JSON list of C-alpha atoms in Angstrom, two decimals:
[
{"chain": "A", "resi": 1, "resn": "MET", "atom": "CA", "xyz": [0.00, 0.00, 0.00]},
{"chain": "A", "resi": 2, "resn": "PRO", "atom": "CA", "xyz": [2.75, 2.57, 0.61]},
{"chain": "A", "resi": 3, "resn": "ILE", "atom": "CA", "xyz": [3.46, 2.79, -3.12]},
{"chain": "A", "resi": 4, "resn": "ILE", "atom": "CA", "xyz": [-0.22, 3.37, -3.93]},
{"chain": "A", "resi": 5, "resn": "ILE", "atom": "CA", "xyz": [-1.45, 5.65, -1.15]},
{"chain": "A", "resi": 6, "resn": "GLN", "atom": "CA", "xyz": [0.09, 9.11, -0.97]},
{"chain": "A", "resi": 7, "resn": "PRO", "atom": "CA", "xyz": [1.31, 10.65, 2.32]},
{"chain": "A", "resi": 8, "resn": "ASN", "atom": "CA", "xyz": [-1.56, 11.97, 4.48]},
{"chain": "A", "resi": 9, "resn": "GLU", "atom": "CA", "xyz": [-4.17, 10.31, 2.22]},
{"chain": "A", "resi": 10, "resn": "VAL", "atom": "CA", "xyz": [-7.06, 8.64, 4.07]},
{"chain": "A", "resi": 11, "resn": "ILE", "atom": "CA", "xyz": [-8.83, 5.48, 2.83]},
{"chain": "A", "resi": 12, "resn": "ASN", "atom": "CA", "xyz": [-12.61, 5.90, 3.20]},
{"chain": "A", "resi": 13, "resn": "GLY", "atom": "CA", "xyz": [-13.75, 2.62, 1.65]},
{"chain": "A", "resi": 14, "resn": "ILE", "atom": "CA", "xyz": [-12.63, -0.47, -0.25]},
{"chain": "A", "resi": 15, "resn": "VAL", "atom": "CA", "xyz": [-14.30, -3.23, -2.26]},
{"chain": "A", "resi": 16, "resn": "TYR", "atom": "CA", "xyz": [-12.84, -6.40, -3.73]},
{"chain": "A", "resi": 17, "resn": "GLY", "atom": "CA", "xyz": [-14.14, -8.36, -6.66]},
{"chain": "A", "resi": 18, "resn": "ARG", "atom": "CA", "xyz": [-14.26, -8.78, -10.41]},
{"chain": "A", "resi": 19, "resn": "TYR", "atom": "CA", "xyz": [-13.94, -5.66, -12.48]},
{"chain": "A", "resi": 20, "resn": "LYS", "atom": "CA", "xyz": [-14.32, -4.57, -16.08]},
{"chain": "A", "resi": 21, "resn": "GLN", "atom": "CA", "xyz": [-12.84, -1.26, -17.16]},
{"chain": "A", "resi": 22, "resn": "ASP", "atom": "CA", "xyz": [-13.83, 0.30, -20.49]},
{"chain": "A", "resi": 23, "resn": "ASN", "atom": "CA", "xyz": [-11.47, 3.06, -21.51]},
{"chain": "A", "resi": 24, "resn": "ASN", "atom": "CA", "xyz": [-11.65, 5.51, -24.39]},
{"chain": "A", "resi": 25, "resn": "LEU", "atom": "CA", "xyz": [-9.38, 3.28, -26.51]},
{"chain": "A", "resi": 26, "resn": "ASN", "atom": "CA", "xyz": [-12.00, 0.49, -26.75]},
{"chain": "A", "resi": 27, "resn": "GLN", "atom": "CA", "xyz": [-9.64, -1.98, -25.07]},
{"chain": "A", "resi": 28, "resn": "PRO", "atom": "CA", "xyz": [-11.50, -3.29, -22.01]},
{"chain": "A", "resi": 29, "resn": "PHE", "atom": "CA", "xyz": [-9.53, -4.62, -19.06]},
{"chain": "A", "resi": 30, "resn": "LYS", "atom": "CA", "xyz": [-11.00, -7.44, -16.98]},
{"chain": "A", "resi": 31, "resn": "GLY", "atom": "CA", "xyz": [-9.76, -9.08, -13.83]},
{"chain": "A", "resi": 32, "resn": "ARG", "atom": "CA", "xyz": [-9.93, -9.27, -10.06]},
{"chain": "A", "resi": 33, "resn": "GLY", "atom": "CA", "xyz": [-8.85, -6.42, -7.90]},
{"chain": "A", "resi": 34, "resn": "ALA", "atom": "CA", "xyz": [-9.70, -3.81, -5.32]},
{"chain": "A", "resi": 35, "resn": "LEU", "atom": "CA", "xyz": [-11.28, -0.39, -5.61]},
{"chain": "A", "resi": 36, "resn": "LEU", "atom": "CA", "xyz": [-10.09, 2.11, -3.02]},
{"chain": "A", "resi": 37, "resn": "VAL", "atom": "CA", "xyz": [-11.85, 5.37, -2.31]},
{"chain": "A", "resi": 38, "resn": "THR", "atom": "CA", "xyz": [-9.74, 7.97, -0.52]},
{"chain": "A", "resi": 39, "resn": "ASP", "atom": "CA", "xyz": [-10.27, 11.58, 0.42]},
{"chain": "A", "resi": 40, "resn": "ARG", "atom": "CA", "xyz": [-8.62, 12.59, -2.91]},
{"chain": "A", "resi": 41, "resn": "ARG", "atom": "CA", "xyz": [-9.38, 9.94, -5.55]},
{"chain": "A", "resi": 42, "resn": "VAL", "atom": "CA", "xyz": [-10.59, 6.46, -6.49]},
{"chain": "A", "resi": 43, "resn": "VAL", "atom": "CA", "xyz": [-7.92, 3.87, -7.30]},
{"chain": "A", "resi": 44, "resn": "LEU", "atom": "CA", "xyz": [-8.29, 0.48, -8.99]},
{"chain": "A", "resi": 45, "resn": "VAL", "atom": "CA", "xyz": [-5.56, -1.92, -7.83]},
{"chain": "A", "resi": 46, "resn": "ASP", "atom": "CA", "xyz": [-4.99, -5.23, -9.61]},
{"chain": "A", "resi": 47, "resn": "HIS", "atom": "CA", "xyz": [-2.02, -7.06, -8.10]},
{"chain": "A", "resi": 48, "resn": "LYS", "atom": "CA", "xyz": [-0.74, -10.43, -9.16]},
{"chain": "A", "resi": 49, "resn": "PRO", "atom": "CA", "xyz": [2.75, -11.95, -8.94]},
{"chain": "A", "resi": 50, "resn": "LEU", "atom": "CA", "xyz": [5.11, -9.83, -11.06]},
{"chain": "A", "resi": 51, "resn": "PHE", "atom": "CA", "xyz": [2.20, -7.60, -12.11]},
{"chain": "A", "resi": 52, "resn": "LEU", "atom": "CA", "xyz": [0.65, -4.44, -10.66]},
{"chain": "A", "resi": 53, "resn": "ARG", "atom": "CA", "xyz": [-1.97, -2.29, -12.38]},
{"chain": "A", "resi": 54, "resn": "CYS", "atom": "CA", "xyz": [-3.13, 0.91, -10.73]},
{"chain": "A", "resi": 55, "resn": "LEU", "atom": "CA", "xyz": [-5.70, 3.14, -12.42]},
{"chain": "A", "resi": 56, "resn": "GLU", "atom": "CA", "xyz": [-6.55, 6.46, -10.85]},
{"chain": "A", "resi": 57, "resn": "TYR", "atom": "CA", "xyz": [-9.88, 8.29, -11.06]},
{"chain": "A", "resi": 58, "resn": "PRO", "atom": "CA", "xyz": [-9.64, 11.82, -9.61]},
{"chain": "A", "resi": 59, "resn": "TYR", "atom": "CA", "xyz": [-12.97, 13.12, -8.28]},
{"chain": "A", "resi": 60, "resn": "ARG", "atom": "CA", "xyz": [-13.07, 15.92, -10.87]},
{"chain": "A", "resi": 61, "resn": "THR", "atom": "CA", "xyz": [-13.32, 13.27, -13.64]},
{"chain": "A", "resi": 62, "resn": "ILE", "atom": "CA", "xyz": [-16.12, 11.21, -12.04]},
{"chain": "A", "resi": 63, "resn": "SER", "atom": "CA", "xyz": [-19.55, 12.10, -13.38]},
{"chain": "A", "resi": 64, "resn": "ALA", "atom": "CA", "xyz": [-21.75, 9.48, -11.65]},
{"chain": "A", "resi": 65, "resn": "ILE", "atom": "CA", "xyz": [-21.88, 6.25, -9.69]},
{"chain": "A", "resi": 66, "resn": "SER", "atom": "CA", "xyz": [-24.64, 3.64, -9.64]},
{"chain": "A", "resi": 67, "resn": "TYR", "atom": "CA", "xyz": [-25.10, 0.31, -7.94]},
{"chain": "A", "resi": 68, "resn": "GLY", "atom": "CA", "xyz": [-27.49, -2.58, -7.91]},
{"chain": "A", "resi": 69, "resn": "LYS", "atom": "CA", "xyz": [-27.96, -5.88, -6.13]},
{"chain": "A", "resi": 70, "resn": "VAL", "atom": "CA", "xyz": [-28.80, -9.22, -7.72]},
{"chain": "A", "resi": 71, "resn": "GLY", "atom": "CA", "xyz": [-28.99, -12.08, -5.25]},
{"chain": "A", "resi": 72, "resn": "ALA", "atom": "CA", "xyz": [-25.88, -12.00, -3.06]},
{"chain": "A", "resi": 73, "resn": "LEU", "atom": "CA", "xyz": [-23.84, -9.90, -5.52]},
{"chain": "A", "resi": 74, "resn": "MET", "atom": "CA", "xyz": [-23.61, -6.13, -5.81]},
{"chain": "A", "resi": 75, "resn": "THR", "atom": "CA", "xyz": [-22.45, -4.34, -8.95]},
{"chain": "A", "resi": 76, "resn": "ILE", "atom": "CA", "xyz": [-20.99, -0.86, -8.70]},
{"chain": "A", "resi": 77, "resn": "LYS", "atom": "CA", "xyz": [-20.66, 1.23, -11.87]},
{"chain": "A", "resi": 78, "resn": "LEU", "atom": "CA", "xyz": [-18.39, 4.25, -11.93]},
{"chain": "A", "resi": 79, "resn": "TYR", "atom": "CA", "xyz": [-18.77, 6.69, -14.84]},
{"chain": "A", "resi": 80, "resn": "SER", "atom": "CA", "xyz": [-15.90, 9.06, -15.63]},
{"chain": "A", "resi": 81, "resn": "ARG", "atom": "CA", "xyz": [-14.16, 10.92, -18.42]},
{"chain": "A", "resi": 82, "resn": "VAL", "atom": "CA", "xyz": [-11.21, 8.50, -18.11]},
{"chain": "A", "resi": 83, "resn": "GLY", "atom": "CA", "xyz": [-13.43, 5.48, -18.74]},
{"chain": "A", "resi": 84, "resn": "ASN", "atom": "CA", "xyz": [-16.25, 3.51, -17.17]},
{"chain": "A", "resi": 85, "resn": "LEU", "atom": "CA", "xyz": [-15.62, 0.84, -14.56]},
{"chain": "A", "resi": 86, "resn": "SER", "atom": "CA", "xyz": [-17.89, -1.85, -13.15]},
{"chain": "A", "resi": 87, "resn": "MET", "atom": "CA", "xyz": [-17.04, -3.93, -10.06]},
{"chain": "A", "resi": 88, "resn": "THR", "atom": "CA", "xyz": [-18.99, -6.98, -8.87]},
{"chain": "A", "resi": 89, "resn": "THR", "atom": "CA", "xyz": [-18.55, -7.92, -5.23]},
{"chain": "A", "resi": 90, "resn": "GLY", "atom": "CA", "xyz": [-20.17, -10.22, -2.68]},
{"chain": "A", "resi": 91, "resn": "ASN", "atom": "CA", "xyz": [-19.68, -7.86, 0.28]},
{"chain": "A", "resi": 92, "resn": "ALA", "atom": "CA", "xyz": [-22.78, -5.64, 0.38]},
{"chain": "A", "resi": 93, "resn": "ARG", "atom": "CA", "xyz": [-21.72, -3.76, 3.52]},
{"chain": "A", "resi": 94, "resn": "ALA", "atom": "CA", "xyz": [-18.38, -2.74, 2.02]},
{"chain": "A", "resi": 95, "resn": "ALA", "atom": "CA", "xyz": [-20.11, -1.78, -1.25]},
{"chain": "A", "resi": 96, "resn": "ASP", "atom": "CA", "xyz": [-22.64, 0.44, 0.56]},
{"chain": "A", "resi": 97, "resn": "LYS", "atom": "CA", "xyz": [-19.84, 2.20, 2.46]},
{"chain": "A", "resi": 98, "resn": "PHE", "atom": "CA", "xyz": [-17.84, 2.60, -0.76]},
{"chain": "A", "resi": 99, "resn": "VAL", "atom": "CA", "xyz": [-20.76, 4.11, -2.71]},
{"chain": "A", "resi": 100, "resn": "SER", "atom": "CA", "xyz": [-21.63, 6.47, 0.16]},
{"chain": "A", "resi": 101, "resn": "ALA", "atom": "CA", "xyz": [-18.04, 7.69, 0.36]},
{"chain": "A", "resi": 102, "resn": "ILE", "atom": "CA", "xyz": [-17.91, 8.45, -3.37]},
{"chain": "A", "resi": 103, "resn": "GLN", "atom": "CA", "xyz": [-21.31, 10.15, -3.39]},
{"chain": "A", "resi": 104, "resn": "SER", "atom": "CA", "xyz": [-20.33, 12.44, -0.54]},
{"chain": "A", "resi": 105, "resn": "SER", "atom": "CA", "xyz": [-17.01, 13.27, -2.22]},
{"chain": "A", "resi": 106, "resn": "ILE", "atom": "CA", "xyz": [-18.61, 14.02, -5.59]},
{"chain": "A", "resi": 107, "resn": "GLU", "atom": "CA", "xyz": [-21.21, 16.31, -4.01]},
{"chain": "A", "resi": 108, "resn": "THR", "atom": "CA", "xyz": [-18.60, 18.49, -2.27]}
]
């Protein structure tokens, strides 16, 4: 985490699960990872042996967030100018906290 989180940055929420990221280049990325919401930005972290992908979504680029529940799974969709991201997770409590943190940060 020290290479991802900046000094004095506070983590407000985190979700783990399967993600799909559609960027403006029409080359979708899929995998398993974590979405972190901090007081400054949203970060997608996909870490595997010998591989680390970090995608940053500053709050000024995020236009909307939506979420829905189907059975035991929750899907979070993040819409931004950088690209759209969807994350499917089985932890509804963490997803609710994550969505609330982003909504409050976008509104301010």
